[in-house]
Amino acid sequence: MKLSTLKTDSDFENAVVPEGALLIFFALDSNGNVTKRYKDSNGNFGSM
């Protein structure tokens, strides 16, 4: 897989995620490492 874009939580602040689904994106963690992040249907963000 070729990684082309990194996002931040704020890029998806207004995104609406359907019930039971996850919006998954790649971001940088506090150490500068690429990590997989998600936003759930309740608006919560987390790392996978």
Coordinates of C-alpha atoms in Angstrom, one line a residue:
M1 CA 0.0 0.0 0.0
K2 CA 1.3 3.4 -0.9
L3 CA 0.7 6.1 1.8
S4 CA -0.2 9.4 0.1
T5 CA -1.8 11.6 2.7
L6 CA -1.6 12.1 6.4
K7 CA -4.6 13.8 8.2
T8 CA -5.4 15.1 11.6
D9 CA -8.4 14.6 13.8
S10 CA -9.4 18.2 13.0
D11 CA -9.7 17.3 9.3
F12 CA -12.6 15.1 10.2
E13 CA -14.2 17.2 13.0
N14 CA -17.4 17.7 11.0
A15 CA -17.5 14.3 9.4
V16 CA -20.7 12.2 10.1
V17 CA -20.0 8.5 10.5
P18 CA -22.9 6.1 10.1
E19 CA -24.0 4.0 13.1
G20 CA -21.8 0.9 13.4
A21 CA -19.1 2.2 11.0
L22 CA -15.6 3.7 11.5
L23 CA -13.9 6.4 9.5
I24 CA -10.2 5.3 9.3
F25 CA -7.3 7.5 8.4
F26 CA -3.5 7.7 8.8
A27 CA -2.0 10.4 11.1
L28 CA 1.3 11.1 12.9
D29 CA 1.4 10.4 16.6
S30 CA 3.2 12.6 19.2
N31 CA 6.5 10.8 18.4
G32 CA 6.2 11.5 14.7
N33 CA 5.4 7.9 13.8
V34 CA 2.6 7.1 11.3
T35 CA -0.4 5.6 13.1
K36 CA -3.9 4.4 12.0
R37 CA -6.6 6.6 13.6
Y38 CA -10.4 6.3 13.5
K39 CA -13.6 8.3 14.2
D40 CA -16.6 6.3 15.3
S41 CA -20.3 7.1 14.9
N42 CA -20.4 8.8 18.4
G43 CA -17.8 11.3 17.3
N44 CA -15.0 9.7 19.3
F45 CA -11.4 9.5 17.9
G46 CA -8.9 6.8 18.8
S47 CA -5.8 4.9 17.6
M48 CA -5.8 1.4 16.2

